[in-house]
mmCIF file of C-alpha atoms in Angstrom:
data_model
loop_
_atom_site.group_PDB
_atom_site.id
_atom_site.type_symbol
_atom_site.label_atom_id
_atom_site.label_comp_id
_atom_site.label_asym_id
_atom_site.label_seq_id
_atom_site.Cartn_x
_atom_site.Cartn_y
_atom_site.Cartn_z
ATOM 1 C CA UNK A 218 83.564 -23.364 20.545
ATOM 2 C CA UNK A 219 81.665 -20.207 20.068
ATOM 3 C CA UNK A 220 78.404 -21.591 20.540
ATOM 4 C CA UNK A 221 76.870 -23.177 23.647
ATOM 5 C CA UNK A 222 76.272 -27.276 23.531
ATOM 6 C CA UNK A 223 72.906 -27.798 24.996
ATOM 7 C CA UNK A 224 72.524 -30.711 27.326
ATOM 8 C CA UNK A 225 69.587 -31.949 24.946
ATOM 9 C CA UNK A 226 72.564 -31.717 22.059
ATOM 10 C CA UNK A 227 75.363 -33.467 24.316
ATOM 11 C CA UNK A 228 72.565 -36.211 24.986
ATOM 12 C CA UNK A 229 72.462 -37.039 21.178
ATOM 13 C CA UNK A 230 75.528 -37.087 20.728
ATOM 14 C CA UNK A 231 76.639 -39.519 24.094
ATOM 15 C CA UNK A 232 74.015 -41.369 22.358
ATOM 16 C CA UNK A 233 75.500 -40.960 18.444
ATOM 17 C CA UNK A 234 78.957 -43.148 19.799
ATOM 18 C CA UNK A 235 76.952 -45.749 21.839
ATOM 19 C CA UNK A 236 74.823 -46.302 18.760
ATOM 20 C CA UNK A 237 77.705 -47.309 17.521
ATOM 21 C CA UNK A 238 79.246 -49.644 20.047
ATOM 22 C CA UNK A 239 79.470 -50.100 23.768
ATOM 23 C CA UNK A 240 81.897 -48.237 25.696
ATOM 24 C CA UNK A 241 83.200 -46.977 29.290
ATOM 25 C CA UNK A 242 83.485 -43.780 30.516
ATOM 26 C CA UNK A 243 86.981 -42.315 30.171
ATOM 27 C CA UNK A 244 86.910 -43.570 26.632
ATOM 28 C CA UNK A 245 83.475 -41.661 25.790
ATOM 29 C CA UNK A 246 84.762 -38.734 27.452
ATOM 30 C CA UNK A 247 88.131 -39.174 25.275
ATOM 31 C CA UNK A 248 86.404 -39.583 21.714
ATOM 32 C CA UNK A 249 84.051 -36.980 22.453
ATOM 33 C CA UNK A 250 86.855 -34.419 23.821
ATOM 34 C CA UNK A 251 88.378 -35.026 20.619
ATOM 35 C CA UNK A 252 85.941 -33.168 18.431
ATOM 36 C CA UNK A 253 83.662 -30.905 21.006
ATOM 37 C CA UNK A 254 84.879 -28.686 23.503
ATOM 38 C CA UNK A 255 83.350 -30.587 26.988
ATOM 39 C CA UNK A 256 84.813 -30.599 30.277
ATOM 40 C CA UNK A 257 86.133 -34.142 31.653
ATOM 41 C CA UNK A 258 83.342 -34.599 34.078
ATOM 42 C CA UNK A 259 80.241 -33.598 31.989
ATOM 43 C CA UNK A 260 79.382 -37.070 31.088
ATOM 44 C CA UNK A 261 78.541 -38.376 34.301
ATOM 45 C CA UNK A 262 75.357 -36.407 34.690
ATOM 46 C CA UNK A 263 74.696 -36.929 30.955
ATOM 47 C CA UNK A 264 75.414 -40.841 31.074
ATOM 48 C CA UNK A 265 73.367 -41.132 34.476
ATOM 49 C CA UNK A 266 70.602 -39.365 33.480
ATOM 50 C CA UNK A 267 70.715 -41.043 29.791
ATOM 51 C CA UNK A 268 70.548 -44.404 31.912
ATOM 52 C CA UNK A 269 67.528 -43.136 34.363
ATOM 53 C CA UNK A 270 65.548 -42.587 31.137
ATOM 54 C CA UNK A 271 66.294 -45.915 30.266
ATOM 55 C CA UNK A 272 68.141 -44.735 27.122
ATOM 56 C CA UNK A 273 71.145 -46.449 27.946
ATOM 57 C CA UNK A 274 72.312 -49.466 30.257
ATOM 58 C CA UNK A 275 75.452 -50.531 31.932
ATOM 59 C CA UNK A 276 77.034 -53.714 32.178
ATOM 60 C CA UNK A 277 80.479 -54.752 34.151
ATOM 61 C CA UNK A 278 83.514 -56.142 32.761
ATOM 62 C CA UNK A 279 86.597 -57.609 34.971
ATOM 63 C CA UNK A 280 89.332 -55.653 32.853
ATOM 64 C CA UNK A 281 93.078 -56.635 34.738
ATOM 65 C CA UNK A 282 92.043 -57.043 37.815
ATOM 66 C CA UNK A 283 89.482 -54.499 38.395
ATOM 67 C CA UNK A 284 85.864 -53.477 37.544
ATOM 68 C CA UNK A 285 84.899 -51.563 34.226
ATOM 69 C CA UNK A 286 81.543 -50.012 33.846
ATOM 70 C CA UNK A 287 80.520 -50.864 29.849
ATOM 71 C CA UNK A 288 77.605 -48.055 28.799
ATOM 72 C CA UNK A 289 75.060 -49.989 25.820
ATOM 73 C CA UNK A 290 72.086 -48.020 24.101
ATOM 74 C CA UNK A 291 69.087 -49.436 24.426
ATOM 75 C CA UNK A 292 66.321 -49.999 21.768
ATOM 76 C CA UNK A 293 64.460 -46.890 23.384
ATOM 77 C CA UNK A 294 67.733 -45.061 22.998
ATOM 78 C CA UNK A 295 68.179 -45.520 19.508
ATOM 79 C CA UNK A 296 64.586 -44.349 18.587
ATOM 80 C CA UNK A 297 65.288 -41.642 20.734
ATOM 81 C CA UNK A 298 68.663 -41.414 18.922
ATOM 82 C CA UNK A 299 66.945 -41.388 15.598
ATOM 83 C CA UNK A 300 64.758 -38.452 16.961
ATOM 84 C CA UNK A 301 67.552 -36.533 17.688
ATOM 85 C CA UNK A 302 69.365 -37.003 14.163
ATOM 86 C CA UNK A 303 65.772 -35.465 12.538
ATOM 87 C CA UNK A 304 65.594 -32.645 15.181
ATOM 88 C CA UNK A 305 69.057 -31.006 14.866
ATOM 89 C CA UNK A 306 68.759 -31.465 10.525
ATOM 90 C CA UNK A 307 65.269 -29.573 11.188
ATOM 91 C CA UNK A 308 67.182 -27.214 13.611
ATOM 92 C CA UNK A 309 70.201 -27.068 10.771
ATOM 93 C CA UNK A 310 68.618 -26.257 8.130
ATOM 94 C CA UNK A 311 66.338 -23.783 9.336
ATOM 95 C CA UNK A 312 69.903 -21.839 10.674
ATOM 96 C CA UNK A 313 71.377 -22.186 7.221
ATOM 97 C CA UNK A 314 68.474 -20.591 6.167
ATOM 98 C CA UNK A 315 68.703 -17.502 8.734
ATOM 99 C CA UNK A 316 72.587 -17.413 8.598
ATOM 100 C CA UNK A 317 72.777 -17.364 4.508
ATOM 101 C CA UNK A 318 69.092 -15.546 3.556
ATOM 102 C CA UNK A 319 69.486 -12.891 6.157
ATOM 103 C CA UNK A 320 66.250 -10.952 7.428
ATOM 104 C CA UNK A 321 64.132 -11.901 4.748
ATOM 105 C CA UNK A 322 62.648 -14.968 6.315
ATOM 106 C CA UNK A 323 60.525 -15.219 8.824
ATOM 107 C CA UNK B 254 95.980 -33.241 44.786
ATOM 108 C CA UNK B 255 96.365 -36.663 45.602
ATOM 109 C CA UNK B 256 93.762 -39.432 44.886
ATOM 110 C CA UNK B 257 92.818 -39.668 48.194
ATOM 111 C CA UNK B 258 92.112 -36.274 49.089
ATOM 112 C CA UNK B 259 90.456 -35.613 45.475
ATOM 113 C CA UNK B 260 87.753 -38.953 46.383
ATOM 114 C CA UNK B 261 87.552 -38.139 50.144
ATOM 115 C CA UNK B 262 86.467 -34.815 49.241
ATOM 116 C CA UNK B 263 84.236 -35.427 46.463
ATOM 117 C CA UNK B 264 82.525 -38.177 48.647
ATOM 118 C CA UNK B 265 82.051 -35.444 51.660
ATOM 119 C CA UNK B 266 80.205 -33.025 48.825
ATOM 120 C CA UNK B 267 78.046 -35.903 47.586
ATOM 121 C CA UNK B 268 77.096 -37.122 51.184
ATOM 122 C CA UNK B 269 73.641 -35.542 51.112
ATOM 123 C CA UNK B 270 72.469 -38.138 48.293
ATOM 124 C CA UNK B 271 70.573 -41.474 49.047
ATOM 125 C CA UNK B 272 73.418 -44.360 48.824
ATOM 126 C CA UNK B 273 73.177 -45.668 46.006
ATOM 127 C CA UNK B 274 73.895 -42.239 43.950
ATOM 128 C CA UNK B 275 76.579 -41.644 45.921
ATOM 129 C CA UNK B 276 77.954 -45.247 45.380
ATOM 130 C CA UNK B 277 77.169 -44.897 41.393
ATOM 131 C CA UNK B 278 79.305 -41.687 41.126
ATOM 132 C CA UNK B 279 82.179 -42.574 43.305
ATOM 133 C CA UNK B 280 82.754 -46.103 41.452
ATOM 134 C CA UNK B 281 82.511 -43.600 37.976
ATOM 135 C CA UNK B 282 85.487 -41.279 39.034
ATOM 136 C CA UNK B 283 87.569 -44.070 40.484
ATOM 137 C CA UNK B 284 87.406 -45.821 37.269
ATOM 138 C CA UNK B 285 88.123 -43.473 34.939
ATOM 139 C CA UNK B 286 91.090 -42.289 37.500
ATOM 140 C CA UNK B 287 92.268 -45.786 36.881
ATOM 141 C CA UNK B 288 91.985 -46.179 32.803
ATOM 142 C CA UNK B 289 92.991 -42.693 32.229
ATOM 143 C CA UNK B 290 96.753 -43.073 34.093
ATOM 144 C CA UNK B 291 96.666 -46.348 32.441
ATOM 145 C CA UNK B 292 96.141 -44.757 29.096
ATOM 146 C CA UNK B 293 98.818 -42.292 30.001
ATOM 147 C CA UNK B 294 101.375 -44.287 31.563
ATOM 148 C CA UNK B 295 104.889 -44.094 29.614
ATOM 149 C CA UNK B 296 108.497 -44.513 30.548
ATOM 150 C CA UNK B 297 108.401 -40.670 31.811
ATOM 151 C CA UNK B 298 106.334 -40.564 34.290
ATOM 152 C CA UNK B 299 104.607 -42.769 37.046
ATOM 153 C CA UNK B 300 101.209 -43.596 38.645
ATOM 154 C CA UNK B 301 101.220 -40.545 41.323
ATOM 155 C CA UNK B 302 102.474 -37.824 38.884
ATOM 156 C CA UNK B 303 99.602 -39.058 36.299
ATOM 157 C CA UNK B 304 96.779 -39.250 38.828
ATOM 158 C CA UNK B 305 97.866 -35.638 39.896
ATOM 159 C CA UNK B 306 97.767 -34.571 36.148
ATOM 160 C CA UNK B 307 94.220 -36.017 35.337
ATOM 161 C CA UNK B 308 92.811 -35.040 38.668
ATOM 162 C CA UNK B 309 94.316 -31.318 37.949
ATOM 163 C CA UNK B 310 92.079 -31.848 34.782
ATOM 164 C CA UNK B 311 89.285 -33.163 36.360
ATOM 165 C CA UNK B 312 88.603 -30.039 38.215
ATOM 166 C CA UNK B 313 87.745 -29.381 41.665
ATOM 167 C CA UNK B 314 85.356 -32.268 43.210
ATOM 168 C CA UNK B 315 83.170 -29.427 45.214
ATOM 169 C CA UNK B 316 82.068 -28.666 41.272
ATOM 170 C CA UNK B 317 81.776 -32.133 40.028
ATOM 171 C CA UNK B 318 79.521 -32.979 43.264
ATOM 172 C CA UNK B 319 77.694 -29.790 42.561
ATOM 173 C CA UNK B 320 77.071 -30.702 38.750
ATOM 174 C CA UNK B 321 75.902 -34.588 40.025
ATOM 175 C CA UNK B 322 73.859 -32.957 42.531
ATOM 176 C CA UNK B 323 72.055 -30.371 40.476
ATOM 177 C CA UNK B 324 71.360 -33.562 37.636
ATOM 178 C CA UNK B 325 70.245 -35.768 40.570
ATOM 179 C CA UNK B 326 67.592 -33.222 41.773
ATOM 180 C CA UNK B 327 66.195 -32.446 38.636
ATOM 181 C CA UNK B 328 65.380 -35.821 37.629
ATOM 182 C CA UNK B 329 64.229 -37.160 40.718
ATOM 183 C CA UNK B 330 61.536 -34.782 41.550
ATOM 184 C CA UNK B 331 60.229 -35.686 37.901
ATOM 185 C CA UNK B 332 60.295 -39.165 38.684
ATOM 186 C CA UNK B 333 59.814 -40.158 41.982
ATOM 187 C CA UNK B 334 56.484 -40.745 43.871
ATOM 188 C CA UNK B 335 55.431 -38.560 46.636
ATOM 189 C CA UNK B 336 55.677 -39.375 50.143
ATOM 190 C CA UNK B 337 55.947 -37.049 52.872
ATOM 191 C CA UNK B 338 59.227 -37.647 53.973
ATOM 192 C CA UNK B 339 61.024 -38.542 50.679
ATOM 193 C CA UNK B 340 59.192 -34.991 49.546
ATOM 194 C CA UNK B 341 61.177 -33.345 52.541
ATOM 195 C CA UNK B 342 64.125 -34.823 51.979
ATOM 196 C CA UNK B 343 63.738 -34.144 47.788
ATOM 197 C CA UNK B 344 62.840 -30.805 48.763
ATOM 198 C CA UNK B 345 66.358 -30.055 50.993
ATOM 199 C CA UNK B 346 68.095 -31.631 47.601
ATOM 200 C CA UNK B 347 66.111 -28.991 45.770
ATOM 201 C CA UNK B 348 67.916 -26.598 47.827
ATOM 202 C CA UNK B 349 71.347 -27.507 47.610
ATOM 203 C CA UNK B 350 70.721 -27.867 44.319
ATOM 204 C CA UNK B 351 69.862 -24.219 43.899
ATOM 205 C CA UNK B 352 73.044 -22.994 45.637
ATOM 206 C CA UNK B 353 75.060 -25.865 43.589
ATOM 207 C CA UNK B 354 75.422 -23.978 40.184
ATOM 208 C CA UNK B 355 78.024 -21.829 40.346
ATOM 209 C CA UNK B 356 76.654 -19.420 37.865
ATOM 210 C CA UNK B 357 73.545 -19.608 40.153
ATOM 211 C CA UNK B 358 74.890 -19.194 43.147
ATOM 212 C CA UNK B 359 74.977 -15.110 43.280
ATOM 213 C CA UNK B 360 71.453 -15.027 41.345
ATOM 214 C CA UNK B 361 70.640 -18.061 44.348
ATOM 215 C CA UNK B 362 72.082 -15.566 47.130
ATOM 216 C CA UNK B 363 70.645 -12.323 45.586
ATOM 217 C CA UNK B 364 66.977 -14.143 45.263
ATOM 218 C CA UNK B 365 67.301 -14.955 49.087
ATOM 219 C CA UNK B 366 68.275 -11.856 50.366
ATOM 220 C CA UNK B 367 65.613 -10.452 48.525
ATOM 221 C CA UNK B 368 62.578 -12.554 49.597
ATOM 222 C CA UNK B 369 64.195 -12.207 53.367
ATOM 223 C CA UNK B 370 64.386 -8.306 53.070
ATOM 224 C CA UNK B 371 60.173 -8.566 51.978
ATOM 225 C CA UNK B 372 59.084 -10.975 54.476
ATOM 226 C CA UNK B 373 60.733 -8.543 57.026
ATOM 227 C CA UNK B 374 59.163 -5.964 55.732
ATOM 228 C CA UNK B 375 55.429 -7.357 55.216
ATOM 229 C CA UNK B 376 56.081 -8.968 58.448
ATOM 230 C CA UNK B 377 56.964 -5.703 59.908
ATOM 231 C CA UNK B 378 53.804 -4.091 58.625
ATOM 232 C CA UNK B 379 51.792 -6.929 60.479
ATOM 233 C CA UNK B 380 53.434 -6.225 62.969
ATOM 234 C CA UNK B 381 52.442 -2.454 63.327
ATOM 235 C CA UNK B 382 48.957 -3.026 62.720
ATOM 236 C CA UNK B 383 49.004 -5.496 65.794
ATOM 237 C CA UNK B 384 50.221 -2.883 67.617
ATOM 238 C CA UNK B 385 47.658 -0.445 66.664
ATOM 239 C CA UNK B 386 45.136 -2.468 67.490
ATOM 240 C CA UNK B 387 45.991 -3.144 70.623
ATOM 241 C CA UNK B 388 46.783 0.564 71.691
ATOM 242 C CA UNK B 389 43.116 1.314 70.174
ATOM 243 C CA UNK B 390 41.607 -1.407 71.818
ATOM 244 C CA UNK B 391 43.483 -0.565 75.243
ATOM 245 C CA UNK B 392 43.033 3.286 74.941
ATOM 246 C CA UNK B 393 39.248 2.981 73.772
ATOM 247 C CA UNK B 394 38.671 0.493 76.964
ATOM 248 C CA UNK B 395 40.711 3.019 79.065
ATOM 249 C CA UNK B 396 38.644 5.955 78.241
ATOM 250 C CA UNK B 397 35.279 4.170 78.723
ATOM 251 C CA UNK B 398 36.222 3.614 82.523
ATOM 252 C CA UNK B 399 37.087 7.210 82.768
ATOM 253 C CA UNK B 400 34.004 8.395 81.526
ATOM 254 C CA UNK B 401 32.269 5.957 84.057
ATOM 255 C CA UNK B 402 34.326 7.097 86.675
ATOM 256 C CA UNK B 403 33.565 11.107 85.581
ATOM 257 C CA UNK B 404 29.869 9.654 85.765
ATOM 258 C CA UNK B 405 30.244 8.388 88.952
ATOM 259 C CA UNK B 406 31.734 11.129 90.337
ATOM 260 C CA UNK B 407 30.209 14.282 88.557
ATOM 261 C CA UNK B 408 26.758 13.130 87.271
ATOM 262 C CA UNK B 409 28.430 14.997 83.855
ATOM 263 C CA UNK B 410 26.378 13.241 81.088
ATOM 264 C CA UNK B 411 27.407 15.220 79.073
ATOM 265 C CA UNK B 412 31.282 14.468 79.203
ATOM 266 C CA UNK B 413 29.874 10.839 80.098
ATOM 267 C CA UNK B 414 28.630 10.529 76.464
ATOM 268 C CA UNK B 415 31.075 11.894 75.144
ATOM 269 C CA UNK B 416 33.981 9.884 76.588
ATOM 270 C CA UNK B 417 32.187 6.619 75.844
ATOM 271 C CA UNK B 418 31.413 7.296 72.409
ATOM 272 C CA UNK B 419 34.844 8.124 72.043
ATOM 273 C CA UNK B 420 36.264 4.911 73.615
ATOM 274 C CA UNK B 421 33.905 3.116 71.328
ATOM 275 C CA UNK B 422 34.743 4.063 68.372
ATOM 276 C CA UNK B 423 38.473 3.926 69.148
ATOM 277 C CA UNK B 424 37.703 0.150 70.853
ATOM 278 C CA UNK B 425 36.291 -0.094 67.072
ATOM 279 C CA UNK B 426 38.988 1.051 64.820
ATOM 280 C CA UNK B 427 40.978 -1.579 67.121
ATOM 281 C CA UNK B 428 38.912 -4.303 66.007
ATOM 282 C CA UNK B 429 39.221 -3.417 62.423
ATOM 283 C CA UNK B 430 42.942 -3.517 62.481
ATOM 284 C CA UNK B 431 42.893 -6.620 64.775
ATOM 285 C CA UNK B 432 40.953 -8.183 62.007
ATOM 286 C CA UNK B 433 42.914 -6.612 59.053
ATOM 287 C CA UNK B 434 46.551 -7.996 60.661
ATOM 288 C CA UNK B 435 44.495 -11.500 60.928
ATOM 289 C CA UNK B 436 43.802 -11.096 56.815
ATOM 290 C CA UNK B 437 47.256 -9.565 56.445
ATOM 291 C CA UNK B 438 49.183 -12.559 57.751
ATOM 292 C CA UNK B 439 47.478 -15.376 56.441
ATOM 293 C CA UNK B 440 47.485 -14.065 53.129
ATOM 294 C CA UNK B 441 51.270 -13.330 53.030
ATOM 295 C CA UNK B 442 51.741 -16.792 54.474
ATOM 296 C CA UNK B 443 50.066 -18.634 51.375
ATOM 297 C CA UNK B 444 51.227 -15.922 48.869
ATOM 298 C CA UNK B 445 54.797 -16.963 50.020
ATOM 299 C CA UNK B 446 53.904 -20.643 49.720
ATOM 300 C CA UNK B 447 52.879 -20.055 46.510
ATOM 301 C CA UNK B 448 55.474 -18.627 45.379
ATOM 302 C CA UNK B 449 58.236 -21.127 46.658
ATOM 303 C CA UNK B 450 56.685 -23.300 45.118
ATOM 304 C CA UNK B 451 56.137 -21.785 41.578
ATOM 305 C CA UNK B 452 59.950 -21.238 42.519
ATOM 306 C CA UNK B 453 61.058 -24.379 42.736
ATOM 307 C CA UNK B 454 59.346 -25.839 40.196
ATOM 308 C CA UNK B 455 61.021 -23.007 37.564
ATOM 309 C CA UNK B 456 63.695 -24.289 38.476
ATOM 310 C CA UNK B 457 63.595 -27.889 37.697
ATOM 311 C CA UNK B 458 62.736 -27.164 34.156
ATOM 312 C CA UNK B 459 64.684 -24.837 33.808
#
């Protein structure tokens, strides 16, 4: 990726797949791999401090024997969520603008 | 790297958090270890040679501590209340947390070496001053008794006056850098608190 993910921009989108449905680490780290270029451990911070802000919480399921950690957005999370979604279409548009009007706009 | 090494090691670099962090990010990395060889598993390969693969991936725990560490410090000094001892303890996180980044960590050593060189150097500048006012102070005191002494000996007024007045005002120019290292080094001391702490607290936002 030429351009630098933000933490604020991972955040949305860790939260963008939970909205969706609940899931564990290594499989959120797996879908997300698939289309942005992250490293495997820079969800833990994300997911931890997601869940400190009380965007997210966990719950454990008994998979085969041992313990898997399930992440679920919260109701804060998706408003938070929805924030996001505005913010970066702000953010988008006001790039498309720069990248296609050139230095005519302020 | 084996499994073992790759948690024994990353527990080590995490050992400065409270429990409970540690605990949280240790149980996070062993199970992803586990559903990632399990994901990977085929009729080529085995447990071992997968775990080495993924941990290979992974990256070296010293960074992944470094990375929880950094997160862990930032969002506890926003949240957490302050008590003395948690603030110390917060504080030494702080630190670490500083030297954790790796793109930091010559900025982190450069910034150090910096504010060391300038408190050795205002330090140093205290320092003389002290000194001078205690060779004025001595020296002024010293020729005051010789003038007595002439005085005593020569009934010289003249030289009498002379060598008192001079003692005095060197006894005085003493006192004024006495009192100027007293300004000196109190004022460094809370400039460099001040600045720590506008340090720090850069930091965390940033």
């Amino acid at each position: 990726m030429v351009f630098q993910l933000g933490s604020t921009l991972l955040d949305a989108c860790v939260l963008s797949v939970l909205s969706k449905e609940d899931t564990y680490g290594y499989v959120l780290t797996q879908n997300l791999k698939e289309v942005i270029d992250i490293s495997e451990s820079a969800l833990y911070p994300v997911l931890r401090r997601l869940q400190k802000d009380n965007y997210l919480t966990t719950y454990d399921q008994a998979h085969q024997g041992r313990n898997r950690r399930y992440y679920a957005i919260t109701d804060n999370g998706m408003k938070k969520f929805c924030e996001y979604v505005y913010e970066w279409n702000v953010y988008k548009n006001k790039i498309d603008k720069v990248l296609q009007g050139g230095s005519r706009y302020e | 790297m084996n499994r073992t090494e790759f948690m024994s090691q990353l527990k080590e670099n995490l050992s400065n958090l409270p429990v409970e962090e540690r605990e949280n990010a240790i149980s996070y990395y062993t199970e992803y270890l586990d559903d990632a060889v399990a994901g990977n598993l085929n009729e080529n390969s085995n447990t071992s040679i997968e775990e080495e693969r993924i941990i290979r991936e992974l990256g070296s725990p010293s960074k992944i501590a470094s990375q929880i560490i950094g997160n862990y410090a930032v969002s506890d000094i926003a949240t957490s209340p302050k008590s003395a001892k948690k603030g110390l303890s917060t504080l030494w996180i702080v630190i670490l947390a500083i030297f954790a980044s790796p793109i930091a960590l010559p900025i982190a050593f450069g910034a150090v070496a910096l504010a060391f060189a300038l408190i050795v150097t205002i330090f140093s500048f205290i320092f003389a001053f002290a000194l001078v006012a205690a060779a004025c102070i001595a020296s002024g005191g010293f020729v005051i008794i010789v003038g007595f002494r002439i005085l005593l000996t020569s009934f010289d007024f003249a030289t009498f006056f002379l060598f008192v007045g001079g003692g005095l005002i060197t006894i005085a120019i003493g006192i004024i850098f006495g009192w100027l290292t007293m300004f000196l080094t109190k004022k460094s001391l809370s400039l460099m608190a001040q600045l720590l702490g506008k340090f720090l607290l850069r930091r965390n936002l940033a």
